[in-house]
Coordinates of C-alpha atoms in Angstrom, one line a residue:
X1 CA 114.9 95.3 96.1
X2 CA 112.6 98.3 95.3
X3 CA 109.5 98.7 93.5
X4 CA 107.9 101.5 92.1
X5 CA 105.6 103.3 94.8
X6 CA 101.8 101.3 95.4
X7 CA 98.8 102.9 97.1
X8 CA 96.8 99.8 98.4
X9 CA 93.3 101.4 96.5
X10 CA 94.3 101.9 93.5
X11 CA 96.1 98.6 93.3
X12 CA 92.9 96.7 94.3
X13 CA 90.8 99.2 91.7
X14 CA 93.5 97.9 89.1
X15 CA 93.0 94.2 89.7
X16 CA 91.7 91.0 87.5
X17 CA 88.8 89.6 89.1
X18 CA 91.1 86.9 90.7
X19 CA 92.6 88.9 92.9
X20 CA 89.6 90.4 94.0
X21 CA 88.2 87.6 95.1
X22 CA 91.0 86.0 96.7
X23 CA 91.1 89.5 98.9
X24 CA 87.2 88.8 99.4
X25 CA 88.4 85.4 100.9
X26 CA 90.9 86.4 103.0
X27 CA 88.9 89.1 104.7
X28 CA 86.0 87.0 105.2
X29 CA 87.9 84.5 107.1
X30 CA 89.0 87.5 109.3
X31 CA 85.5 88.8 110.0
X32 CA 84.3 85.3 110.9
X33 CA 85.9 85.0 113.8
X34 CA 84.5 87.8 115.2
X35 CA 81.4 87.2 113.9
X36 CA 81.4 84.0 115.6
X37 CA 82.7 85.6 118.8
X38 CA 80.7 88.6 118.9
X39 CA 77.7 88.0 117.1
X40 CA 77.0 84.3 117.0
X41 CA 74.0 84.3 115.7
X42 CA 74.4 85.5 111.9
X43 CA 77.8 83.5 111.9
X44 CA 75.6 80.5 110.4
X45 CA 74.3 82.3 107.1
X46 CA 78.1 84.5 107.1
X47 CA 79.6 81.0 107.1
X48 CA 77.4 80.1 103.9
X49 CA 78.0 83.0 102.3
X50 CA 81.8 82.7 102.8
X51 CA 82.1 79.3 101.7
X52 CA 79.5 80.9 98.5
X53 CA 82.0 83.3 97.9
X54 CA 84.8 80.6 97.9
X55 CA 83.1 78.3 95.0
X56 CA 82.1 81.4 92.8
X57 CA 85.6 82.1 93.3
X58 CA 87.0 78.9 91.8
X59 CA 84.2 78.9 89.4
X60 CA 85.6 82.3 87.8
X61 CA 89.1 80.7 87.4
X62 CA 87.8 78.4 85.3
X63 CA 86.1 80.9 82.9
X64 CA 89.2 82.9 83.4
X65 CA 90.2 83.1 80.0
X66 CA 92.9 85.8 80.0
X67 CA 96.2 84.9 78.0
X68 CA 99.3 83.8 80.1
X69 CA 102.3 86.9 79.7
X70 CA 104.5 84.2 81.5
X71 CA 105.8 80.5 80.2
X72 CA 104.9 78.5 83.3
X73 CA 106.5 74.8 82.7
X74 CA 103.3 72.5 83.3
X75 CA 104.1 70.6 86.2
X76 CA 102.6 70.1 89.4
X77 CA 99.0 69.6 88.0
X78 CA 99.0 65.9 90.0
X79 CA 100.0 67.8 93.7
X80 CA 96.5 67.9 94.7
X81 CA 94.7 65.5 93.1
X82 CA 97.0 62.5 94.6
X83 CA 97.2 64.8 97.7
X84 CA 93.4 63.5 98.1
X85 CA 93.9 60.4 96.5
X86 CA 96.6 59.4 99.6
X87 CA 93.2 60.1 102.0
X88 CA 91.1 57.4 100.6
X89 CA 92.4 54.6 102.5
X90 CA 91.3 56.5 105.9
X91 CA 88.2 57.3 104.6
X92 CA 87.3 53.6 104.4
X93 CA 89.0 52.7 107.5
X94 CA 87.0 55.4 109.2
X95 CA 83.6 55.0 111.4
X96 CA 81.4 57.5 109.0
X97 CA 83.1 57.2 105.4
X98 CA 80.7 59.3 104.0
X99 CA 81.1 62.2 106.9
X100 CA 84.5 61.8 106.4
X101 CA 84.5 62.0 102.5
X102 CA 82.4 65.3 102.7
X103 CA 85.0 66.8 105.2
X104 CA 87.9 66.2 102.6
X105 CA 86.2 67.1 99.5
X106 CA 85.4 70.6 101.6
X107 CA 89.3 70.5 102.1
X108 CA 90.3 69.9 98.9
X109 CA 88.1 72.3 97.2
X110 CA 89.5 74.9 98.9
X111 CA 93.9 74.0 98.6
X112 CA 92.8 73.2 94.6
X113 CA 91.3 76.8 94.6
X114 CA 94.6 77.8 95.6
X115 CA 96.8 75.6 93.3
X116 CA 94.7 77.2 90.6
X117 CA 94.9 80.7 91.5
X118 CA 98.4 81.0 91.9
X119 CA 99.2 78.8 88.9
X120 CA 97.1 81.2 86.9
X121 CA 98.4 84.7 88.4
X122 CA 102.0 83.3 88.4
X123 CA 100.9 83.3 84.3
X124 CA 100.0 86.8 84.4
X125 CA 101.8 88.9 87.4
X126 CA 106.2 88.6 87.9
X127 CA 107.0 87.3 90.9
X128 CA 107.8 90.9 92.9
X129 CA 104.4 92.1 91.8
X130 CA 103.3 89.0 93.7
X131 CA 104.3 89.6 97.1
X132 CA 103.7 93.0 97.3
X133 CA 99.9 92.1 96.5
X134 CA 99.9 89.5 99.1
X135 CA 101.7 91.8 101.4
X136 CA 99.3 94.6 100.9
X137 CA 96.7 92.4 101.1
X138 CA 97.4 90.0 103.9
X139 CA 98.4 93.5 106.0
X140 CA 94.9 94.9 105.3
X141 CA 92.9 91.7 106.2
X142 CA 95.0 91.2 109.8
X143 CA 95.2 94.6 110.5
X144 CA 91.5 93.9 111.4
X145 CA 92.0 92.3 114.4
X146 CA 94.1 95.1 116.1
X147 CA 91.5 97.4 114.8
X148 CA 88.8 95.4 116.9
X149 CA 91.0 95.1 120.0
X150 CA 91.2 98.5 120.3
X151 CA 87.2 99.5 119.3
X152 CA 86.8 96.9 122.4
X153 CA 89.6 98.5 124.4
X154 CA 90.7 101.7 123.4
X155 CA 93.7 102.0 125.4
X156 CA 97.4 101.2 126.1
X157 CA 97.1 100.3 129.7
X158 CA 96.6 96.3 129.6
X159 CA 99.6 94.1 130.2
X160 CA 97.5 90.9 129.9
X161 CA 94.4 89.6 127.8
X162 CA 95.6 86.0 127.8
X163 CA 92.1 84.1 128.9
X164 CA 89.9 87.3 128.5
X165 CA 86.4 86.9 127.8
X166 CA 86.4 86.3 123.6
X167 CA 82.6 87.5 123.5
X168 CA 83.6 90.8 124.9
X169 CA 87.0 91.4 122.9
X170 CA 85.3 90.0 119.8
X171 CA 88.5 87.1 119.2
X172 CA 90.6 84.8 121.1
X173 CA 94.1 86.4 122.7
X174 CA 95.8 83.8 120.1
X175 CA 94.5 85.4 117.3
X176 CA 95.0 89.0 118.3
X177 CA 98.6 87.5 118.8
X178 CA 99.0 85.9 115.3
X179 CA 97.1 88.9 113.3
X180 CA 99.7 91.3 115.5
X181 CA 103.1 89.2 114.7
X182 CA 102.3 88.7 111.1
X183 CA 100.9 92.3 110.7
X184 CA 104.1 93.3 111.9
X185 CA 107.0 91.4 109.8
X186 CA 104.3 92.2 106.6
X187 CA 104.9 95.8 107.8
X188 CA 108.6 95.7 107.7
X189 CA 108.9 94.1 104.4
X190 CA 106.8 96.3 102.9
X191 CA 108.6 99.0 104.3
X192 CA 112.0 97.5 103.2
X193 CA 110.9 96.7 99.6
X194 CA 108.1 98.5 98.6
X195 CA 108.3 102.6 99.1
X196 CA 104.7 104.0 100.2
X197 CA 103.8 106.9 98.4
X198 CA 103.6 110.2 101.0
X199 CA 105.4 110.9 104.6
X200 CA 102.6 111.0 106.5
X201 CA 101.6 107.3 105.0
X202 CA 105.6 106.0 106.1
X203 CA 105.0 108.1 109.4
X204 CA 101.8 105.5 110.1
X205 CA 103.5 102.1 108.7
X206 CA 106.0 103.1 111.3
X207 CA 104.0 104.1 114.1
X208 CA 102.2 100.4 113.8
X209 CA 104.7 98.6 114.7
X210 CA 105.6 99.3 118.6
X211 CA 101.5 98.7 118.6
X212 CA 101.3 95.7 117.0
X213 CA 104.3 94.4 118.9
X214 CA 102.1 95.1 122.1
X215 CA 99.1 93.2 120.9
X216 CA 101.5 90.2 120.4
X217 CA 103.3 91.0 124.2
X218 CA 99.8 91.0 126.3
X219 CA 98.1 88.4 124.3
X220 CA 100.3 85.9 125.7
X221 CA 101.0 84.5 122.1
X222 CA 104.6 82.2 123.1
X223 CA 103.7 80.9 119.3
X224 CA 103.8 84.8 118.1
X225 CA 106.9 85.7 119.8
X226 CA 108.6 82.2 118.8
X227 CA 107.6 83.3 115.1
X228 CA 109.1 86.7 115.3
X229 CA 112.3 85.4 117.0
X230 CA 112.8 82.8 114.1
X231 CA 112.4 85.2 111.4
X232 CA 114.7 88.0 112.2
X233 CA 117.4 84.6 113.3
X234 CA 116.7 83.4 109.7
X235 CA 117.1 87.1 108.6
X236 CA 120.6 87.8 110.0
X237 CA 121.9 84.7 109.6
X238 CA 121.3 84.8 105.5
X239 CA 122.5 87.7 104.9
X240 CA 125.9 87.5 103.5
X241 CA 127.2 91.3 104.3
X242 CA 127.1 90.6 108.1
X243 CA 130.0 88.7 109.9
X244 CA 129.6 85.5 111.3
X245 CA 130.8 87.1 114.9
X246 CA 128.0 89.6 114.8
X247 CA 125.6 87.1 113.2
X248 CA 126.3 85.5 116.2
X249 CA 125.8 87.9 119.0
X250 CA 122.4 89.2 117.0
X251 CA 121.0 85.7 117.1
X252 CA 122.5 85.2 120.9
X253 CA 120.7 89.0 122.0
X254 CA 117.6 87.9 120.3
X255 CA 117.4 84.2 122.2
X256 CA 118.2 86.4 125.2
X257 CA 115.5 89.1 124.8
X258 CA 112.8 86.0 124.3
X259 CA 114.1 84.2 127.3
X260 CA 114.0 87.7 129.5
X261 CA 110.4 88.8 128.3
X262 CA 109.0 85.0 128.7
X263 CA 110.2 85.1 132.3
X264 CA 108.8 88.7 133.2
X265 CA 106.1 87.7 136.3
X266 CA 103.8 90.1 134.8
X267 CA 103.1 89.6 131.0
X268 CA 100.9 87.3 129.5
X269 CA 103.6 85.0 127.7
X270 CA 104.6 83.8 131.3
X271 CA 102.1 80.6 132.2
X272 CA 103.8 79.2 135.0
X273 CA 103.3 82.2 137.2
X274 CA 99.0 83.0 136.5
X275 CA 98.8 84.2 133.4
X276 CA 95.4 83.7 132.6
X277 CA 93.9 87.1 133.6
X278 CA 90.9 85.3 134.8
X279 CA 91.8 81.0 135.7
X280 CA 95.2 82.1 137.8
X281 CA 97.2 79.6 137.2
X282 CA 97.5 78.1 134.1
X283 CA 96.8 74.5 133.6
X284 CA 99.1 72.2 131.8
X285 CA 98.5 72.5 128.3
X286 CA 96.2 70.0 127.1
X287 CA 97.7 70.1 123.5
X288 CA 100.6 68.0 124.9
X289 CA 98.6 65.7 126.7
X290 CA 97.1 65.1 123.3
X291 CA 100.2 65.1 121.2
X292 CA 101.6 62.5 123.5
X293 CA 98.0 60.1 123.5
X294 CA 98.8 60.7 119.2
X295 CA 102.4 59.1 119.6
X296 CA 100.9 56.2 121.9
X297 CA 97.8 55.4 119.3
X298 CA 99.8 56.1 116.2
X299 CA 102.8 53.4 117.4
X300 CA 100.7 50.9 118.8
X301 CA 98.4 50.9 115.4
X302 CA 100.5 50.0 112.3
X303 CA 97.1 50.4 110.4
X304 CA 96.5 54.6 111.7
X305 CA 100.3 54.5 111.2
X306 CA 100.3 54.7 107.6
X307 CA 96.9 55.5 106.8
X308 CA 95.2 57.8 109.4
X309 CA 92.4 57.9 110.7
X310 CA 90.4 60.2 108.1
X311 CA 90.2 64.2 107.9
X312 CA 88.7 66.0 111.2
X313 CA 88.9 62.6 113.1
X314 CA 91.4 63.0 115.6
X315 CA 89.5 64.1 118.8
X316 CA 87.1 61.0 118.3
X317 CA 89.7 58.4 117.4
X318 CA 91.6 59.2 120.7
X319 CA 88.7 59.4 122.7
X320 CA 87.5 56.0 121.3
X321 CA 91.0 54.3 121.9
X322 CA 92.4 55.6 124.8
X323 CA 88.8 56.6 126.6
X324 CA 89.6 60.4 126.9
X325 CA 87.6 63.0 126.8
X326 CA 89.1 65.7 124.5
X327 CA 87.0 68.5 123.7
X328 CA 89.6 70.4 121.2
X329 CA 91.5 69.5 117.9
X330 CA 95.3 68.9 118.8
X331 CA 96.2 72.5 117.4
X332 CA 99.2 71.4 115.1
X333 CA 98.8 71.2 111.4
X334 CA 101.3 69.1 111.0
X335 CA 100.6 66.1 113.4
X336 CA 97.2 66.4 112.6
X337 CA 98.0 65.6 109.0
X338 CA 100.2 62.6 110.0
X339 CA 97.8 61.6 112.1
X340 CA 94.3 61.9 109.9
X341 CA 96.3 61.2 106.3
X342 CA 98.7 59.0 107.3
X343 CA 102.6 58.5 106.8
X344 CA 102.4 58.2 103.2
X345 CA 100.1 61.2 102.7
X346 CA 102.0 62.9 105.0
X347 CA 105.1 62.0 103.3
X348 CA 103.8 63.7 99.9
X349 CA 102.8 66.5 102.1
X350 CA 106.1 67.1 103.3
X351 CA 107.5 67.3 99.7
X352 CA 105.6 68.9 97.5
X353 CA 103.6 71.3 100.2
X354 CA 106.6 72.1 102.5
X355 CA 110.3 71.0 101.5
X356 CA 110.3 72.6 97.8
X357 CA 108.0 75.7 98.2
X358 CA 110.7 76.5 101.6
X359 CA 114.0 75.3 99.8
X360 CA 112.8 77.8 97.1
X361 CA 112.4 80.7 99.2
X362 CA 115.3 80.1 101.7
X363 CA 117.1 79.8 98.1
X364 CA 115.5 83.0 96.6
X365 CA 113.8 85.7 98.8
X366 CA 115.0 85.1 102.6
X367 CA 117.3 88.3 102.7
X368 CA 113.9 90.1 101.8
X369 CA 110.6 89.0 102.7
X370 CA 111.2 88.0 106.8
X371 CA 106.4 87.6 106.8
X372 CA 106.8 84.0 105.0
X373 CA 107.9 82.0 107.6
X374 CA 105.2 83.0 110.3
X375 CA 102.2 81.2 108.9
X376 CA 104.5 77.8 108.9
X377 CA 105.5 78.6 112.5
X378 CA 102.2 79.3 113.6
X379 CA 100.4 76.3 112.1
X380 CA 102.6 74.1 114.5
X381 CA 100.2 75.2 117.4
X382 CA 97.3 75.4 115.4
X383 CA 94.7 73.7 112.8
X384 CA 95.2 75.4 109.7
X385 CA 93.8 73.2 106.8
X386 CA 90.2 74.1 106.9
X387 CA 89.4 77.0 104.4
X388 CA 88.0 78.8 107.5
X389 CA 91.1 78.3 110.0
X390 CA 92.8 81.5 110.9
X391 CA 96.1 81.4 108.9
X392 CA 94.9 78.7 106.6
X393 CA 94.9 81.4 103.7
X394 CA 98.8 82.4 104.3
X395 CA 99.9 79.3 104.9
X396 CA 99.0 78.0 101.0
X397 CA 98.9 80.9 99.6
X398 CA 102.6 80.9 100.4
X399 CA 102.9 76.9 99.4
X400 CA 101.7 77.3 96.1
X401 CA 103.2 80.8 95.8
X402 CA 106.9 79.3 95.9
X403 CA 105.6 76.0 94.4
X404 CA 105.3 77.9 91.3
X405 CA 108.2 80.7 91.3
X406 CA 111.0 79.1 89.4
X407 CA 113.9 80.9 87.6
X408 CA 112.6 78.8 84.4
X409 CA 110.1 81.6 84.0
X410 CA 110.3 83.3 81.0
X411 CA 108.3 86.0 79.0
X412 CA 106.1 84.4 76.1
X413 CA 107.2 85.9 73.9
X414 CA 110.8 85.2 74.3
X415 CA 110.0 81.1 74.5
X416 CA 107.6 81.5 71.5
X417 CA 111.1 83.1 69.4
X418 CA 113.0 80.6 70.7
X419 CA 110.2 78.3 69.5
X420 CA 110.1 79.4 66.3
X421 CA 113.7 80.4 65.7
X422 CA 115.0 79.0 62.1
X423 CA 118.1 80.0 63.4
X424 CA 121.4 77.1 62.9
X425 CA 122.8 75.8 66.0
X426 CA 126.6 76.8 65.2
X427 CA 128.9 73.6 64.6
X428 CA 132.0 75.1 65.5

């Protein structure tokens, strides 16, 4: 599946406003964590402006008033709103109902902003003319964070940053590991689909790619490397030109290859030999301490159980109930959704946010787009439904992105003919 050849400039110099400003927004979650890393002290007034940026930028989707080239069937307007709706009982079972209801409506503002925008440019742009803006885009944006690792560390000598001083390398090793890994199978799908314009330009695409796969190797990311090892298994194992025997032995070399470099004394991806270049050994991972103490509470409260305990609530509900003392958020998107929404939010959540937009994709674009899966790997060790989380940006951009791709698309002016035709239905 080819395209005709893009240069990432003059794509962005061709744009609506839209997209624009849904670029703007991506790179100004980027640059906030290394704001916040390296320069605390203006990450207070960049954090207003980025959240600024993000209401101007549903603000111009309502005065967007461009007409639709696309039939879009008008469905899914009531995800969202009943989305929030399913959080209402845990905000009046929570301790600060107001605190709580500010949280959400910071939440929702943000996933409605992009239910909008894709329901709009889904209206205007065909589907391949999608992905490669979010590929070109998304590989701009976490290209960053390599960029800064090597402006901090300008060489190819480190076999370890996992633990490293943030302040000094200007992120956390996790997110030079996610940036790396995504920026990577972005790469190779836009290499794959869409032809870059020049040699030297394929010559650079190319030469990334054994550099961002060391970023991912010494940042000790097990998350990135898991999310690269499922994509190229879900890769080979869809494509239909490729025997089941040597689908086999490609999944069975790639499990192999994980299991080898995970167990290699001295890269970072190895915790139980001192990976942390600074605590020698690693201690056991809190997150499953607090997974487990989310199990117990959840099971042993019918009430949290089905309604939750309210958005950004976790950390103090356990430590209220089982007397801990948890500093961080449980780092899974998913459990902390059960857990602050509820079953039956989560329920809806699991339908409408992961079951159709992935059915749709494993159905339509797995033999070509491997990037799509990583930000739902990545969110299962980490918080991403904040409008400022790391991967919050892919992770529903992609939702509502599949959401809306549906082979009922059709040009307007082919359903307005249909519409209109005067045409007999033959009787025959």
């Amino acid at each position: 599946m080819y395209y005709r050849p893009v240069h990432f400039i003059k794509t962005l110099y061709g744009l609506d406003k839209n997209w624009l400003l849904f670029f703007a927004n991506v790179l100004f979650v980027i640059l906030s964590y290394w704001i916040f890393n390296a320069l605390p002290g203006f990450y207070p007034a960049f954090k207003a402006f980025r959240i600024a940026v993000l209401l101007l930028s549903l603000l111009n989707l309502y005065l967007y008033k461009t007409p639709p080239k696309f039939f879009v069937p008008a469905r899914y307007g009531y995800v969202v709103p009943v989305f929030g709706l399913l959080f209402i009982p845990s905000i009046i079972f929570a301790g600060q109902p107001l605190a709580t209801a500010v949280r959400l409506v910071s939440i929702l503002l943000y996933i409605y902003y992009l239910f909008l925008f894709f329901r709009r440019v889904s209206e205007q742009y065909p589907g391949l003319q999608q992905q490669l803006l979010l590929i070109e885009i998304f590989r701009f944006c976490y290209l960053i964070p390599i960029a800064i690792y090597f402006l901090n560390r300008p060489s190819l000598t480190e076999i370890n940053i996992y633990g490293s001083d943030k302040a000094a390398l200007g992120m956390t090793s996790n997110n030079f590991g996610w940036a790396a890994s995504f920026y990577f199978l972005l790469t190779v799908d836009r290499i794959k689909n869409f032809p870059t314009p020049g040699r030297n330009r394929r010559f650079i695409d190319l030469l990334s790619l054994p550099v961002a796969l060391y970023i991912v190797f010494i940042s000790g990311s097990r998350s990135s490397l898991l999310a690269l090892a499922i994509a190229f298994i879900l890769l080979i194992f869809f494509r239909r030109n490729i025997s089941n025997l040597y689908k086999s032995l490609a999944v069975m070399s790639i499990l192999v290859i994980y299991i080898v470099v995970a167990g290699m004394q001295d890269l970072a991806v190895n915790r139980k030999r001192g990976s942390a270049s600074q605590h020698g050994r690693a201690k056991k991972e809190v997150r499953m301490l607090i997974w487990k103490d989310i199990y117990h509470t959840m099971t042993s409260d019918p009430r949290i159980l089905f309604f939750g305990v309210g958005p950004e609530n976790s950390k103090n509900t356990l430590n209220q109930y089982l007397n801990r003392f948890y500093k961080v958020h449980p780092h899974n998107t998913y459990l902390i959704l059960l857990f602050e929404g509820g079953l039956i939010c989560f329920s809806w959540f699991l339908v409408y946010f992961l079951f159709l937009p992935l059915a749709r994709y494993l159905r339509q674009d797995i033999t070509q787009y491997s990037y799509v899966v990583h930000p739902f790997i990545i969110s299962f060790f980490d918080h991403n439904l904040g409008p400022g989380q790391f991967m919050a940006f892919p992770l529903f951009s992609l939702i509502f992105l599949y959401l809306f791709r549906s082979e009922l698309h059709l040009p307007l002016s082919v359903l307005l003919e249909r519409l209109t035709s005067t045409k007999e239905l033959p009787t025959g």
